[in-house]
Tab-separated table of C-alpha atoms and ligand atoms in Angstrom:
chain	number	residue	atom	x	y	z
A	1	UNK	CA	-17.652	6.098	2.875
A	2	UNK	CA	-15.769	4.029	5.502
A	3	UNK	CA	-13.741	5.469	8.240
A	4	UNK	CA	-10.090	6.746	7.465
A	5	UNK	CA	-7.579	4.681	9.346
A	6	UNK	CA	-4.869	6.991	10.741
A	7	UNK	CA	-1.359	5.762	9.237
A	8	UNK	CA	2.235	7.576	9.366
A	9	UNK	CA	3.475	8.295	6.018
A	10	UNK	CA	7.468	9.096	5.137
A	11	UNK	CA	7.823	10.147	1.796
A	12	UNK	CA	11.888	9.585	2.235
A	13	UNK	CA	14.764	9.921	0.419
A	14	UNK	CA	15.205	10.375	-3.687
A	15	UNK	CA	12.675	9.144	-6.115
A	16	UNK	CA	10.656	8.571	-2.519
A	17	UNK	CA	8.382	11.708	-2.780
A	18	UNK	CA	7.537	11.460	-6.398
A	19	UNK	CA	6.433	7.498	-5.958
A	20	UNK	CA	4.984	8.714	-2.928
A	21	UNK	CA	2.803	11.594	-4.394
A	22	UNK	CA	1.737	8.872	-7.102
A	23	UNK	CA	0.141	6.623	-4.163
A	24	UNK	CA	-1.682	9.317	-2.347
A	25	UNK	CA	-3.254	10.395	-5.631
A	26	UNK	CA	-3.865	6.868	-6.560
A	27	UNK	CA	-5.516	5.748	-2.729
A	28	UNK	CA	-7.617	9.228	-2.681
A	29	UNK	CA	-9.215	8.256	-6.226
A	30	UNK	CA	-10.153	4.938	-4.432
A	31	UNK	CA	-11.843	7.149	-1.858
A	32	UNK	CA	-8.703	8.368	0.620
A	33	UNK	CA	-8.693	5.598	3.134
A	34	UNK	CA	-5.723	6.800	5.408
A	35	UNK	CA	-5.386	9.880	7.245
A	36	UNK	CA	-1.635	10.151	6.779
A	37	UNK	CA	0.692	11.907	9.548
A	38	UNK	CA	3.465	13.379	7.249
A	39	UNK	CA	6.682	12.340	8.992
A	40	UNK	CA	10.652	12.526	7.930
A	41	UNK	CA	13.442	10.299	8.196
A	42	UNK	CA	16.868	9.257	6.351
A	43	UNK	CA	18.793	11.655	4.815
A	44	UNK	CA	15.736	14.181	4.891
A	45	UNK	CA	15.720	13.344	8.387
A	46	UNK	CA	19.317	14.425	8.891
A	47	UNK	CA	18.210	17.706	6.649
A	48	UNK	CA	15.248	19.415	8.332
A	49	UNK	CA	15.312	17.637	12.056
A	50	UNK	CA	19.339	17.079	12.485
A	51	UNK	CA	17.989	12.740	12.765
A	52	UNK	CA	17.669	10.128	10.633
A	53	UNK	CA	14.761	8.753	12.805
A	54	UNK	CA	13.420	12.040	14.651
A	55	UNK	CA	11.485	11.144	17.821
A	56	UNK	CA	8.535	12.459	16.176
A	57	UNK	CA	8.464	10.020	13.378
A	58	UNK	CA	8.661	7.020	15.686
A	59	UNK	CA	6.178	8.839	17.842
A	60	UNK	CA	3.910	9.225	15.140
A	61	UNK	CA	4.169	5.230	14.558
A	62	UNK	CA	3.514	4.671	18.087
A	63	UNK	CA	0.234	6.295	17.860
A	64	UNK	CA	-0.899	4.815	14.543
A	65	UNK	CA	1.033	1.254	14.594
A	66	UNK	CA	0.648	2.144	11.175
A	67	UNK	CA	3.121	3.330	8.001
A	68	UNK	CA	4.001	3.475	4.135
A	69	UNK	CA	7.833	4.103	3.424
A	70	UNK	CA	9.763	5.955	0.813
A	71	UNK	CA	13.258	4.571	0.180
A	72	UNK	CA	15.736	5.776	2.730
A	73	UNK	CA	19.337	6.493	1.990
A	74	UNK	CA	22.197	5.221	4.099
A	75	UNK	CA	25.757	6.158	3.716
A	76	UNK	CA	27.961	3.212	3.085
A	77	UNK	CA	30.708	2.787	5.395
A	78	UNK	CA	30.804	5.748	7.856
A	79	UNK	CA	27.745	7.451	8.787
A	80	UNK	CA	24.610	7.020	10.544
A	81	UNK	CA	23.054	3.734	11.320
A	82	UNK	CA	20.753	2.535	8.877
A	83	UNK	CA	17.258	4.336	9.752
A	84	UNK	CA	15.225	1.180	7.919
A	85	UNK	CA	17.261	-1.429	10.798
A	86	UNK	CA	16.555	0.896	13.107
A	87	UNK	CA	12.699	0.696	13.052
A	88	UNK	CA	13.090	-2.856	12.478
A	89	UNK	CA	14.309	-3.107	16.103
A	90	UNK	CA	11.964	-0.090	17.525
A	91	UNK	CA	9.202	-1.594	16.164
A	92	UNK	CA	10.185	-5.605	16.878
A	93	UNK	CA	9.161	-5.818	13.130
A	94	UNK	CA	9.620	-9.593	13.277
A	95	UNK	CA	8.481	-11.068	9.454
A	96	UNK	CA	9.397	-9.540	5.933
A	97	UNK	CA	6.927	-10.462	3.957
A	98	UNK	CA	7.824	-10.158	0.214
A	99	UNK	CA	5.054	-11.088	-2.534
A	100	UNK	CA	6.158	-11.808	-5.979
A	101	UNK	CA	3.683	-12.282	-8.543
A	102	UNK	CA	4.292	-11.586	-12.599
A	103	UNK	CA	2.696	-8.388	-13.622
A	104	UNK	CA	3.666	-7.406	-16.952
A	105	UNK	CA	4.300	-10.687	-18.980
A	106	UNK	CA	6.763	-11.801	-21.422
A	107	UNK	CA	9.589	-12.409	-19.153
A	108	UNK	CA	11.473	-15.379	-18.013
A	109	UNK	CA	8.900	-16.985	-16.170
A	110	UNK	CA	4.650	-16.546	-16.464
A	111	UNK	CA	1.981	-16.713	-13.793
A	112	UNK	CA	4.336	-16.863	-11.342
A	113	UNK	CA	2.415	-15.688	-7.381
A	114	UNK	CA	5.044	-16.339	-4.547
A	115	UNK	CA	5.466	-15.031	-1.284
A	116	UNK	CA	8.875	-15.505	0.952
A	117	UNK	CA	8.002	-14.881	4.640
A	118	UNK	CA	11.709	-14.256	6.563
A	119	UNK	CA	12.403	-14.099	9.700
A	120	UNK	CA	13.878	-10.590	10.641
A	121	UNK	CA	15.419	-9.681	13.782
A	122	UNK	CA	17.380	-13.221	14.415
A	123	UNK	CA	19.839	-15.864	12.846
A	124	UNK	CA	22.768	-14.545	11.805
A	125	UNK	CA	21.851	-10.752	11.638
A	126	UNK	CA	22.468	-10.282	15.262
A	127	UNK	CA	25.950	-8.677	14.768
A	128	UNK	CA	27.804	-10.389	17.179
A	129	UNK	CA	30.590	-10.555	15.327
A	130	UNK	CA	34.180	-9.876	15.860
A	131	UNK	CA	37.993	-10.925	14.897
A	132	UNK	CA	40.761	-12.409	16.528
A	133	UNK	CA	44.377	-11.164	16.109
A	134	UNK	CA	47.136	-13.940	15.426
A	135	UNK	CA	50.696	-12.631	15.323
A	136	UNK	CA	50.311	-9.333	13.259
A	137	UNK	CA	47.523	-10.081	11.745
A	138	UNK	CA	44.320	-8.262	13.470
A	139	UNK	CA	41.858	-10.117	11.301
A	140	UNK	CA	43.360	-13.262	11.333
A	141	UNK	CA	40.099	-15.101	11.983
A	142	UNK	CA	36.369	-13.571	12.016
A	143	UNK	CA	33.681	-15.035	14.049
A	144	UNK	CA	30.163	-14.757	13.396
A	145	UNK	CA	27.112	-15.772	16.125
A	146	UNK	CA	23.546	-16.242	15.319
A	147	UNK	CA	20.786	-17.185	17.739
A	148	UNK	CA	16.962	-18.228	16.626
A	149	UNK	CA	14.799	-18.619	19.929
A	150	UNK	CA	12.095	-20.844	20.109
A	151	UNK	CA	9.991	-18.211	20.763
A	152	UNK	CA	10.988	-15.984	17.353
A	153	UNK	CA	10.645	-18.868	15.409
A	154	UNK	CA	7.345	-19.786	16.672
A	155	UNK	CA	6.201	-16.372	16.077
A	156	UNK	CA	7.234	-16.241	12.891
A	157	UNK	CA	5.616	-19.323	11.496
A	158	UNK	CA	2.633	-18.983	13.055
A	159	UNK	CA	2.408	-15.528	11.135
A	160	UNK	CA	3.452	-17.362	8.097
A	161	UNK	CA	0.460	-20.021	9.112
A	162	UNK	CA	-1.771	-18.007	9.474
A	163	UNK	CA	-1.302	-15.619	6.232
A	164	UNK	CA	-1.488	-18.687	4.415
A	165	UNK	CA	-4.718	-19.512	5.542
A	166	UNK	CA	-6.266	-15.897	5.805
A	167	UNK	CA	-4.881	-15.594	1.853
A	168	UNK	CA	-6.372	-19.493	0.687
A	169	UNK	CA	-2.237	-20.691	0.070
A	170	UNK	CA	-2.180	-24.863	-0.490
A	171	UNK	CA	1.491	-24.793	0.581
A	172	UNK	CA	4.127	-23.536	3.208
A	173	UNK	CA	7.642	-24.732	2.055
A	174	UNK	CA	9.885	-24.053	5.510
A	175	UNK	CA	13.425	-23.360	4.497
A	176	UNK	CA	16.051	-24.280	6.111
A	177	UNK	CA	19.631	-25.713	6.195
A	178	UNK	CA	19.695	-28.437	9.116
A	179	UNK	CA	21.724	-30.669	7.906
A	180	UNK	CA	24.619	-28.641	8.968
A	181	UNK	CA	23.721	-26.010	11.253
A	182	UNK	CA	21.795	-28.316	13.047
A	183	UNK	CA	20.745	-26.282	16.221
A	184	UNK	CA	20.654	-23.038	14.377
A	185	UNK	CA	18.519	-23.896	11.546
A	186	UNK	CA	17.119	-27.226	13.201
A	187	UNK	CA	15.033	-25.357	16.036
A	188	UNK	CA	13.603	-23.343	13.377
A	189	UNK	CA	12.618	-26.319	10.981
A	190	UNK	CA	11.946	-28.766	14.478
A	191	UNK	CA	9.705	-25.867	16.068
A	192	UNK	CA	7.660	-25.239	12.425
A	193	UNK	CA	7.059	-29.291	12.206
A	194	UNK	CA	5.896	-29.264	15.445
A	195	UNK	CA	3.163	-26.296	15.300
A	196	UNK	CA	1.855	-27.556	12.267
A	197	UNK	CA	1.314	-31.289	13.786
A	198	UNK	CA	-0.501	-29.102	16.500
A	199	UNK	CA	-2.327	-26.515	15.164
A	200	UNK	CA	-2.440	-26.433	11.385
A	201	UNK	CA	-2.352	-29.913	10.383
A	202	UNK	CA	-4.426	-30.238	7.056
A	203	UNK	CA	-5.549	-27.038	6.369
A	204	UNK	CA	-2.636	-26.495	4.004
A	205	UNK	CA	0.379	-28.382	2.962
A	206	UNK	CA	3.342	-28.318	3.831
A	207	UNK	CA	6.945	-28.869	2.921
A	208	UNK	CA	10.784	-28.951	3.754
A	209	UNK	CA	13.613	-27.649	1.403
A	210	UNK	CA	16.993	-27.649	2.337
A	211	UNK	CA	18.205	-23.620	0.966
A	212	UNK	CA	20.713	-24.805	-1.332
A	213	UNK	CA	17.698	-27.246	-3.219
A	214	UNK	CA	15.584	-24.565	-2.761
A	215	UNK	CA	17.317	-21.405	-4.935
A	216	UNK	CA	18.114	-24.378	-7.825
A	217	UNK	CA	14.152	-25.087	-7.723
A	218	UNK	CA	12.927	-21.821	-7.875
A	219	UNK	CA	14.897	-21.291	-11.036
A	220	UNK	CA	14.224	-24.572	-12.307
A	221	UNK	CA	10.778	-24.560	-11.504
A	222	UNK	CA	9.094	-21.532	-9.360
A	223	UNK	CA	5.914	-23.132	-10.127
A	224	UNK	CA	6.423	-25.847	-7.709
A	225	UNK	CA	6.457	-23.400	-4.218
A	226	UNK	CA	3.543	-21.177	-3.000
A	227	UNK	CA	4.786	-19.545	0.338
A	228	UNK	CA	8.221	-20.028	1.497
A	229	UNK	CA	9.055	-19.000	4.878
A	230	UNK	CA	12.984	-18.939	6.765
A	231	UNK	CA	15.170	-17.478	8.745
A	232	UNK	CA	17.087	-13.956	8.061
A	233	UNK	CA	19.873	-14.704	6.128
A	234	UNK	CA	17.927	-17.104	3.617
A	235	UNK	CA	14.814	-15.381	3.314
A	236	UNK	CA	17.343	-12.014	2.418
A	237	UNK	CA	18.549	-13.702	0.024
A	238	UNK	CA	15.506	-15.524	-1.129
A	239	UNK	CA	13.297	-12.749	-1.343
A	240	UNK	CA	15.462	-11.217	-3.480
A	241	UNK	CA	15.500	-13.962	-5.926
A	242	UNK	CA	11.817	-14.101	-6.167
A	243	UNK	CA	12.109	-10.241	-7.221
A	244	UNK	CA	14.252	-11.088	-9.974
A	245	UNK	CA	12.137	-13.983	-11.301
A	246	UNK	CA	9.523	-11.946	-11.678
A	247	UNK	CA	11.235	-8.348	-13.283
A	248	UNK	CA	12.986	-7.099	-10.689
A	249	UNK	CA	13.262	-4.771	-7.942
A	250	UNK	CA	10.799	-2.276	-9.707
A	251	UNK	CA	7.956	-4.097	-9.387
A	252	UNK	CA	8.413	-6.057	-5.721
A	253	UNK	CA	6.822	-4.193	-2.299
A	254	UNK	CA	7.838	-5.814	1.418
A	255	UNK	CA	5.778	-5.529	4.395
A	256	UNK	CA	7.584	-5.429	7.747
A	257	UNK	CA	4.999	-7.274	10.086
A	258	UNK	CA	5.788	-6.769	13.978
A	259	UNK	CA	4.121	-6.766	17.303
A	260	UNK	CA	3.706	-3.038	17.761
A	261	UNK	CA	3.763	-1.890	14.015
A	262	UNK	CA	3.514	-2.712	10.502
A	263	UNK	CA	5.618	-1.076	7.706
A	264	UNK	CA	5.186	-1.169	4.064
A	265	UNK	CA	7.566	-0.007	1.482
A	266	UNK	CA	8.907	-0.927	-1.969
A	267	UNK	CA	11.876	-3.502	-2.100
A	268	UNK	CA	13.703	-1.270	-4.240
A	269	UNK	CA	16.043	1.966	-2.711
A	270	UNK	CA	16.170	5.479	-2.943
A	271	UNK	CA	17.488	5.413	-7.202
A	272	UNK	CA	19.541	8.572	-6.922
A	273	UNK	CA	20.409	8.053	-10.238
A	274	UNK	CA	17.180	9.220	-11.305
A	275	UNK	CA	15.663	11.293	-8.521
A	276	UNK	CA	13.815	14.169	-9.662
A	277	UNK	CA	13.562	13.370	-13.251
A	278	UNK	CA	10.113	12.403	-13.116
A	279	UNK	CA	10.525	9.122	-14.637
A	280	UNK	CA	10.579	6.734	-11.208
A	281	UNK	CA	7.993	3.520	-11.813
A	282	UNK	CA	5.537	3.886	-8.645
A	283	UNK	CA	4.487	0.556	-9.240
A	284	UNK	CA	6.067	-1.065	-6.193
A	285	UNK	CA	4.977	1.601	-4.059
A	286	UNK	CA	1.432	0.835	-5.004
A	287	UNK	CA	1.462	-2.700	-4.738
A	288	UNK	CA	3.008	-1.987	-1.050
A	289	UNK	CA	0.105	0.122	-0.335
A	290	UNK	CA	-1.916	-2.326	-1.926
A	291	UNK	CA	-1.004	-4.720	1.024
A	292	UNK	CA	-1.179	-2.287	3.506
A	293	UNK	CA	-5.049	-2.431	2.704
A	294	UNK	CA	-5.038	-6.083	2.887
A	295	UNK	CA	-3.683	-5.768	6.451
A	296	UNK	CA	-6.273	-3.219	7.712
A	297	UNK	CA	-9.093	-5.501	5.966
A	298	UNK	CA	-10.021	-3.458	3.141
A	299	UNK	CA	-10.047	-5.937	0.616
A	300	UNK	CA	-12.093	-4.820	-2.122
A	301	UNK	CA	-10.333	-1.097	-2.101
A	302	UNK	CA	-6.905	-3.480	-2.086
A	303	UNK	CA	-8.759	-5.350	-5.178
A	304	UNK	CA	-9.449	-2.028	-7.267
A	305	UNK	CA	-6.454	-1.097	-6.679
A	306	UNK	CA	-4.183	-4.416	-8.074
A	307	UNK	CA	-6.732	-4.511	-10.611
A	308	UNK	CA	-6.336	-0.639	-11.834
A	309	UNK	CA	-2.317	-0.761	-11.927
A	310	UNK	CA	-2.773	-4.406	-13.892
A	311	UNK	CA	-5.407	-2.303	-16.242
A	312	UNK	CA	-2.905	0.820	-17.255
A	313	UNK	CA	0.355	-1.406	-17.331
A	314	UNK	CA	-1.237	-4.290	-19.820
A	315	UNK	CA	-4.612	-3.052	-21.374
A	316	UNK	CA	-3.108	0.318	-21.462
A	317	UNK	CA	0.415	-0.361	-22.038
A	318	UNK	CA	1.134	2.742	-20.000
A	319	UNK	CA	4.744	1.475	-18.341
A	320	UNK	CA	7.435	3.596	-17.445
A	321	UNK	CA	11.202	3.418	-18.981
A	322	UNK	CA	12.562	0.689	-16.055
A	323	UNK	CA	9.649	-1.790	-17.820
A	324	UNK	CA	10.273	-0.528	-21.464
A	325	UNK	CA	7.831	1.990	-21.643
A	326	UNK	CA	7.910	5.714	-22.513
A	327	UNK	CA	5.158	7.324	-19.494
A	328	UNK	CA	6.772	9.245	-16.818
A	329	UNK	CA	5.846	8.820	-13.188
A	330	UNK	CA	2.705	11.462	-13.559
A	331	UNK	CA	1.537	10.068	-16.863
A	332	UNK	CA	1.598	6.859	-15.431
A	333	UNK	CA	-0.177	8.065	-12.735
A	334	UNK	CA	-2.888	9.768	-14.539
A	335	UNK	CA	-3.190	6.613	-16.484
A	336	UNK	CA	-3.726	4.752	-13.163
A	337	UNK	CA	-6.272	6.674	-11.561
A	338	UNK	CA	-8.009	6.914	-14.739
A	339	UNK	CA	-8.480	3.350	-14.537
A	340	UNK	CA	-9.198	3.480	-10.480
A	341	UNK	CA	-11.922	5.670	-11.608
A	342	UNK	CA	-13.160	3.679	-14.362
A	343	UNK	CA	-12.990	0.499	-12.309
B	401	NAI	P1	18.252	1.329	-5.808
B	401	NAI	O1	17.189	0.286	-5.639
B	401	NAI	O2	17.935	2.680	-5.305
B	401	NAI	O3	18.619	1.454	-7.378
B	401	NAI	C1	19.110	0.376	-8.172
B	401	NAI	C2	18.780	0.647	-9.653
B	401	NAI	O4	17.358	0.428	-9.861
B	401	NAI	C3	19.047	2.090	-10.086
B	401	NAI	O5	19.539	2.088	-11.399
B	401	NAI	C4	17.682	2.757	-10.028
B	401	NAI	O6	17.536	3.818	-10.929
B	401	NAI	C5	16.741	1.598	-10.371
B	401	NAI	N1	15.440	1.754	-9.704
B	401	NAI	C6	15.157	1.507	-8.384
B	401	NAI	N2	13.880	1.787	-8.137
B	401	NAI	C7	13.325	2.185	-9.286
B	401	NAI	C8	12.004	2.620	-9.648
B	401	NAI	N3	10.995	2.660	-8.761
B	401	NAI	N4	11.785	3.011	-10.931
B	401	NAI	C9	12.769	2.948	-11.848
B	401	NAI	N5	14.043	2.547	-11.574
B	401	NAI	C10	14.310	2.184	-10.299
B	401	NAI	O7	19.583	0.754	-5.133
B	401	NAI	P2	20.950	1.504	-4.723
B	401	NAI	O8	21.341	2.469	-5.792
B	401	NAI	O9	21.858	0.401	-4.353
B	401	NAI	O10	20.620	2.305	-3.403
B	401	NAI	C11	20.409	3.710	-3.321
B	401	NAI	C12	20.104	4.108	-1.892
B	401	NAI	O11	18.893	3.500	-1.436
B	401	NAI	C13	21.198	3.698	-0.869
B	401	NAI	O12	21.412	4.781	-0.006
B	401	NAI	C14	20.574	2.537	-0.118
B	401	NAI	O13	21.038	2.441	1.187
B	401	NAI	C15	19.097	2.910	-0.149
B	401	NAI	N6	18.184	1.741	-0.024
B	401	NAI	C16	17.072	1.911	0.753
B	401	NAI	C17	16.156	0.894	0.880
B	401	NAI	C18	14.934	1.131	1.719
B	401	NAI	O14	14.729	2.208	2.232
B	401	NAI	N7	14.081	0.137	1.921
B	401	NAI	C19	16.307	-0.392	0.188
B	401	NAI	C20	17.492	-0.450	-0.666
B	401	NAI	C21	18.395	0.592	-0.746
């Protein structure tokens, strides 16, 4: 057996430790390749260590540069600060990196394998923001500042690059808007034309979409794109449309790629509405922890795995109630690692 890779695990917030309990039974059938350092944060966090991101989570990610996320709740409005921005910036967890491929066919679109790459700690997420009172009026005007550095952008499509190459991509469509926000969005498409004349030239294709072109054509016809990559407020928005084109947040997982850590997790939230009944889908989850192999190099266990959770949803028909089905998260699971087995 190979060596165990330490990695930080937070089981989190609602359905989070019952999709979480379905991965770590699922990953020790394929022969337990993390050594996971069971940490807390959100709202279980706030419950048994008074934080919502305890010094000894981040600690723990520190030491293994390493984790798998449960959803996390944040308050709305008041409150703490959202724990999941928060090790965003700890972690200078610089590319989102959201796969979309169809699973279980029979919806909208078939055969559909994207991947949005966004930019996360610049543009317009900064938050320097703020109003400006005329006569009585305290919000009489609000004005928003984003700022893209060279240096973020570079990083960011060289990541995008080079996971096109590492994965055998033919295209990189770099999204953008600079035809109006010329130096905002122009030094991100300017500095991605530039490094591919350089570097990358001819060892895939790539492309230019204006954003607005861009969310028409991936309704019209996903088909056309392979990886897409842009700056924080598009890629938000895009990555969520990919979700939905291929059934939704169930289903989608999101890496958070940085310089000192990496961070997988499903798209989807904490689903209070449903917490504790036993009938979460853990496929995101596992398709998260699927790419969390990828990044450590262990391909063929990442393989087994995709290929067992295709297995019980299609061959199987085992699905849970979010895709139609009637297993609950443990049946599914059994299901699942009967297959891993099998495999
Ligand atoms: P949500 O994604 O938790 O739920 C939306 C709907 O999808 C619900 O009806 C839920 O039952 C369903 N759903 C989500 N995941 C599912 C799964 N695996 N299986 C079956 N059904 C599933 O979004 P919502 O309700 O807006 O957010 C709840 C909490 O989660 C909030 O506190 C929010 O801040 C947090 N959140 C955390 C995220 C993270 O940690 N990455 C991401 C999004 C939300």
């Amino acid at each position: 057996m190979s060596s165990q890779i330490d990695a930080t695990l937070i089981p989190g917030d609602g359905i989070g430790p019952e999709i979480v309990e379905s991965v770590t039974i699922a990953l020790d059938a394929l022969g337990a390749p993390f050594r996971w350092e069971r940490c807390v944060a959100g709202l279980e966090g706030v419950r048994s260590a008074g934080d919502p991101l305890p010094a000894a989570t981040i600690d723990s990610i520190k030491r293994t540069r390493l984790a798998l996320k449960g959803p996390l709740e944040t308050p709305s409005g008041g409150g703490y600060r959202s724990s999941n921005v928060r090790l965003r910036e700890e972690f200078k967890l610089y590319a989102n990196l959201r796969p979309a491929r169809t699973l279980v066919p029979g919806g909208r679109f078939e055969n559909l394998d994207l991947v949005v790459v966004r930019e996360n700690l610049e543009g317009l997420y900064i938050g320097h923001e703020h109003y400006i009172q005329i006569d009585d009026d305290p919000h009489a005007v609000a004005i928003a500042t984003g700022a893209n550095t060279r240096q973020g952008c570079r990083r960011l499509l060289e990541y995008a690059f080079e996971y096109a190459i590492a994965n055998g991509r033919r295209k990189v469509s770099i999204v953008h808007k600079a035809n109006i926000m010329k130096a905002l969005t122009g030094i991100f498409l300017e500095t991605g034309l530039e490094l591919y004349e350089r570097k990358y030239k001819g060892r895939f294709a790539i492309d230019t979409v204006i954003i607005d072109a861009c969310a028409m054509k991936l309704v019209q016809n996903p088909w056309q794109f392979d990886v897409l990559v842009t700056t924080n407020l598009f890629g938000d928005i895009l990555s969520d449309l990919v979700a939905g084109l291929v059934g939704g947040l169930g289903m989608t997982p999101g890496a958070n790629i940085g310089a000192d850590a990496a961070i997988f997790e499903a798209v989807h939230g904490s689903a209070p509405d449903i917490a504790g009944k036993g009938v979460a889908n853990p496929t995101a989850l596992l398709l998260a922890a699927a790419m969390m192999l990828e990044h450590c190099g262990r391909r063929e266990q990442a393989a087994r795995l995709r290929a067992a959770i295709d297995a019980t949803l299609n061959a199987d028909g085992v699905r849970t109630g979010d895709l139609g089905g009637r297993a609950g998260t443990s049946e599914f699971t059994r299901a699942l690692v009967a297959r891993i087995r099998g495999a």
